[in-house]
Coordinates of C-alpha atoms in Angstrom, one line a residue:
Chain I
X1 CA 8.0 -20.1 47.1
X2 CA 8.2 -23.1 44.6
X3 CA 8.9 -26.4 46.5
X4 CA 9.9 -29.9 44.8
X5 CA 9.4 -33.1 47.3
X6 CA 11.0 -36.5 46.5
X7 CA 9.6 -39.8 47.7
X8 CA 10.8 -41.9 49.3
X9 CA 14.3 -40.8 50.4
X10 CA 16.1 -44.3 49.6
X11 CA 14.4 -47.4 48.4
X12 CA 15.7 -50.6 48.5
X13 CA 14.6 -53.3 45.3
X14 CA 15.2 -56.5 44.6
X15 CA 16.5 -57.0 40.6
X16 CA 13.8 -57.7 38.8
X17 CA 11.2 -56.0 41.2
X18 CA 9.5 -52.6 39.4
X19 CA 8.2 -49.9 41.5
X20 CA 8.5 -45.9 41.2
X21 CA 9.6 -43.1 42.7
X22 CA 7.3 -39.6 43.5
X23 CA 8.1 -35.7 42.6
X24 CA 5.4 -33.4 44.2
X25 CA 5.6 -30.4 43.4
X26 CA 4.1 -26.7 43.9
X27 CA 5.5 -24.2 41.5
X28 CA 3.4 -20.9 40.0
X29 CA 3.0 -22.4 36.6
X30 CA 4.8 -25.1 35.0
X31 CA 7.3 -24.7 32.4
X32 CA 9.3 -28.1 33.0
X33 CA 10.3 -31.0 34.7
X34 CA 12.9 -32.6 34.6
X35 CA 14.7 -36.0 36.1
X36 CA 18.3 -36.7 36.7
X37 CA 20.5 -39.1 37.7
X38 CA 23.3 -39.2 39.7
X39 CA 26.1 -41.4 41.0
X40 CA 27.7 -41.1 44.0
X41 CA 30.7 -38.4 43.7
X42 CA 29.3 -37.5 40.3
X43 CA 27.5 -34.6 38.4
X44 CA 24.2 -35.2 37.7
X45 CA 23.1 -36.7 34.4
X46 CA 19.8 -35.4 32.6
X47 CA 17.6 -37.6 31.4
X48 CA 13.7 -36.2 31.3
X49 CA 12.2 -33.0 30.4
X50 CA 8.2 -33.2 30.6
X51 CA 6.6 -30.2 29.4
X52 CA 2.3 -30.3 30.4
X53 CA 0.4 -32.8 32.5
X54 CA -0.2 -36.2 30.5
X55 CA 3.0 -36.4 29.1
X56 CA 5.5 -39.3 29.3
X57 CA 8.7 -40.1 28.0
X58 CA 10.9 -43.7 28.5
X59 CA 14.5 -44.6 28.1
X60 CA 15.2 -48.1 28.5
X61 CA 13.7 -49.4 31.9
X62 CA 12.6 -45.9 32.8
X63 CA 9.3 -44.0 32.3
X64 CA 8.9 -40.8 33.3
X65 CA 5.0 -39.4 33.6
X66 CA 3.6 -36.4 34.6
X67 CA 0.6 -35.1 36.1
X68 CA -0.2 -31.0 37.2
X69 CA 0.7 -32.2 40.9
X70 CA 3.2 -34.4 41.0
X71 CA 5.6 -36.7 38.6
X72 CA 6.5 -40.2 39.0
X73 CA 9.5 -42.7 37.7
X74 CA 8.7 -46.2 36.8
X75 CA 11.7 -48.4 36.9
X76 CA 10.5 -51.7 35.2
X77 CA 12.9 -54.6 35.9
X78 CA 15.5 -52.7 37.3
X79 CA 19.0 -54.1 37.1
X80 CA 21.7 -53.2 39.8
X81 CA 23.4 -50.4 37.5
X82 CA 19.9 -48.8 38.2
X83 CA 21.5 -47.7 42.0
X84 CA 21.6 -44.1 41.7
X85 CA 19.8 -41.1 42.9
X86 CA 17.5 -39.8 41.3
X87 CA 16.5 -36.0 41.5
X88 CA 13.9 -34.0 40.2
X89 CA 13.5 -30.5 39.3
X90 CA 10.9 -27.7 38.1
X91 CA 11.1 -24.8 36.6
X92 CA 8.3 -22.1 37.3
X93 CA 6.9 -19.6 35.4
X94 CA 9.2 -17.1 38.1
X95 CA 11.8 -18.6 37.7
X96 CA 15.4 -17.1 38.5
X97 CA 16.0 -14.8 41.4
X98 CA 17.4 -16.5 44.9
X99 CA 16.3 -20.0 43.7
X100 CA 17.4 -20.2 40.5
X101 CA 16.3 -21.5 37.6
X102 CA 15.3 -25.0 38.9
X103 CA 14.3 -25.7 41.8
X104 CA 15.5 -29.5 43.3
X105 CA 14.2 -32.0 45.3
X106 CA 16.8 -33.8 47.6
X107 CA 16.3 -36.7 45.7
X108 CA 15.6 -40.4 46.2
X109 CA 18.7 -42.8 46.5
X110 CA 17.7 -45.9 44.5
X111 CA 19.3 -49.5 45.7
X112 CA 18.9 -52.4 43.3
X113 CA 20.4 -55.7 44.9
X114 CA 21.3 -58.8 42.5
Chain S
X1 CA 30.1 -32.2 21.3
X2 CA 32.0 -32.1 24.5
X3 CA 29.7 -32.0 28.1
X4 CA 30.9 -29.3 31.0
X5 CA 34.1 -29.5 32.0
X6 CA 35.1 -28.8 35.6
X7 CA 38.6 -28.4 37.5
X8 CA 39.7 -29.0 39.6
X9 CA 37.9 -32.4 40.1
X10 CA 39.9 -32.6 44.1
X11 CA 40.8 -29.9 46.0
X12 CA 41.8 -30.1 49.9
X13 CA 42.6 -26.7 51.5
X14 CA 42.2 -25.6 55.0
X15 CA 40.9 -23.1 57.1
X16 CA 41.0 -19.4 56.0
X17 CA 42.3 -20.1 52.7
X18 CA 41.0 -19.4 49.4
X19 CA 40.1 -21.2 46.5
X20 CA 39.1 -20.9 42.5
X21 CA 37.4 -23.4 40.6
X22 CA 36.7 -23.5 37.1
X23 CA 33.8 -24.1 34.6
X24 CA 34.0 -24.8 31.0
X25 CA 30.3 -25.0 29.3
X26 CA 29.1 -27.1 26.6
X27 CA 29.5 -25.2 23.5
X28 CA 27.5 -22.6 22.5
X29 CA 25.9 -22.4 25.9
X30 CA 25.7 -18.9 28.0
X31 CA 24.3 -19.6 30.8
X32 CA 26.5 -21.1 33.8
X33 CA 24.9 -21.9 37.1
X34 CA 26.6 -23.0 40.1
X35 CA 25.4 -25.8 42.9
X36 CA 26.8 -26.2 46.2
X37 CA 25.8 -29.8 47.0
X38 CA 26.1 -31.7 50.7
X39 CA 24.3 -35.1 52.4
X40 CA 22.4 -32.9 54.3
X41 CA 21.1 -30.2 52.1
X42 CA 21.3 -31.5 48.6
X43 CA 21.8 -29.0 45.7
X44 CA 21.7 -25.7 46.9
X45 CA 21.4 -22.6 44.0
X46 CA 25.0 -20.2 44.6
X47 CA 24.3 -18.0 41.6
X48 CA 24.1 -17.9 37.3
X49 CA 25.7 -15.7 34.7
X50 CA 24.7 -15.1 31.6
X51 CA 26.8 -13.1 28.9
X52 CA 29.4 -11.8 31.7
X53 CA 26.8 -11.1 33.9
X54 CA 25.4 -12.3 37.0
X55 CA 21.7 -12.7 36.9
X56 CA 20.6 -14.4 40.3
X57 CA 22.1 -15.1 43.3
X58 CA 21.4 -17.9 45.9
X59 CA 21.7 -16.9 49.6
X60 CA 24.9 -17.5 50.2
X61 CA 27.7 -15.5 51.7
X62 CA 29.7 -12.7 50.4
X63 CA 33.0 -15.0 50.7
X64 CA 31.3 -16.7 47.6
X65 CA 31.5 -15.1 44.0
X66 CA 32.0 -16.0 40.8
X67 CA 32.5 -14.5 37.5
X68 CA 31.7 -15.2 33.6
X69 CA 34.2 -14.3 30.6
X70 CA 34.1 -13.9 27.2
X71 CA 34.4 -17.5 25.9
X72 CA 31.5 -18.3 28.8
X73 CA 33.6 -20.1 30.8
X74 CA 32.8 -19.4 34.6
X75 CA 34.7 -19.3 37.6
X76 CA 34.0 -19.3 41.2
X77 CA 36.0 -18.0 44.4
X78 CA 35.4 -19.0 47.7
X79 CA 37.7 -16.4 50.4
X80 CA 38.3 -17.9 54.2
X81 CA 37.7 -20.6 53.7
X82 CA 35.2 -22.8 56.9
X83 CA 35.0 -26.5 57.7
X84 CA 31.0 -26.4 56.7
X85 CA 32.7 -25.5 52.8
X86 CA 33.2 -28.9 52.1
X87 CA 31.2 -30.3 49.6
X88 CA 31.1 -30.7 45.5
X89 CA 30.8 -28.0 43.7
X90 CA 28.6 -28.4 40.9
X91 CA 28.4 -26.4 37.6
X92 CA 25.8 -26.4 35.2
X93 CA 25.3 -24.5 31.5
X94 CA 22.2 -24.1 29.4
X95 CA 20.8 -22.6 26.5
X96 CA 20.4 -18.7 25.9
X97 CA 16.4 -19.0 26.1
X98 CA 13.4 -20.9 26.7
X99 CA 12.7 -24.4 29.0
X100 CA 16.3 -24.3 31.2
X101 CA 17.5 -27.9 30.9
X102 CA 21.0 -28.0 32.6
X103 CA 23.6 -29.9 32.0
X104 CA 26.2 -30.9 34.9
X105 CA 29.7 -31.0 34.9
X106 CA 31.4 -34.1 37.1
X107 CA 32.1 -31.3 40.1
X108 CA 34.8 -30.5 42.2
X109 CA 35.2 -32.1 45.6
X110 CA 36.5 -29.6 47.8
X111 CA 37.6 -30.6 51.5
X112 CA 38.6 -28.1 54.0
X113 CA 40.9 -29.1 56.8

């Protein structure tokens, strides 16, 4: 069964202070990844799709990367509008059936104190 | 172009009820999925349609359905209703084919009493 892992479950920054957050993943061939956002008592908001291993893609203070294990989310000089979670999601080549078509992980809950 | 629409956004019913909620896609999308989404579990997969149809199903219980019209807008029904119901109900549409990006509507917050 494909599985999606987030890491870790909340992190705490200081403005100003970049880290990133982890997506490991097993799937049976991957057709995409994606990244979200989302605020509390809101619907997710897309913002990444990464297609093969090597790839990246930024938005403002975010860069997403990806790598044929795992994906990671660099939050350079994050500002406190940054507090979200974040969640990540594959899509495998058997995709559909009783997990749908992405699979989620349960996300990492982002805190970014002024 | 206008993102999914859900409604209601609140919704407090109680025990053994039944509720509807709607979903309106983004335009020229097919493809509806719907998320049941809690603290504990995160987003959990209820089931997609496509063209009036449903293609997968999450493993949920019968007392949760949906359906798919014409115009692709979805709905889904949730009979007697139980306390462990509460949560936001998610919807999401994509394109007909290829790489399945979703795109969420703002959910509805359903509480049962």
């Amino acid at each position: 069964e494909d599985q999606v892992t987030q890491s870790p479950e909340a992190l705490r920054l200081q403005e100003g202070e970049s880290s990133s957050l982890n997506c490991s993943y097993t799937v049976s061939g991957l057709r995409g990844l994606f990244w979200y956002r989302q605020d509390p008592g809101k619907g997710p908001e897309f913002l990444f799709t990464l297609y093969s291993a090597g790839e990246e893609k930024e938005k403002e203070r975010l860069k997403a990367t990806l790598t044929k294990k795992e994906s990671f989310l660099h939050i350079t000089a994050p500002k406190p509008e940054d507090s979200a979670t974040y969640l990540c999601a594959v899509q495998g080549l058997n995709y559909g059936g009783s997990q749908g078509n992405l699979i989620f992980g349960k996300g990492t809950k982002l805190s970014v104190k002024p | 172009k206008a993102g999914v629409t859900q409604t209601p956004r609140y919704l407090i019913k109680t025990r053994g009820q039944q509720v509807t909620l709607s979903c309106s896609p983004i335009s020229g999308h097919r493809s509806v999925s719907w998320y049941q989404q809690t603290p504990g579990q995160g987003l959990q997969f209820l089931f997609e349609y496509f063209s009036e149809t449903q293609r997968n199903k999450g493993n949920f219980p019968g007392r949760f359905s949906g359906r798919q019209f014409s115009n692709s807008r979805s709905e889904m029904n949730v009979s007697t209703l139980e306390l462990g119901d509460s949560a936001l109900y998610l919807c999401a549409s994509s394109g007909p084919t290829g790489i399945k990006t979703q795109y969420f509507g703002p959910g509805t917050r359903l509480l049962v009493l």
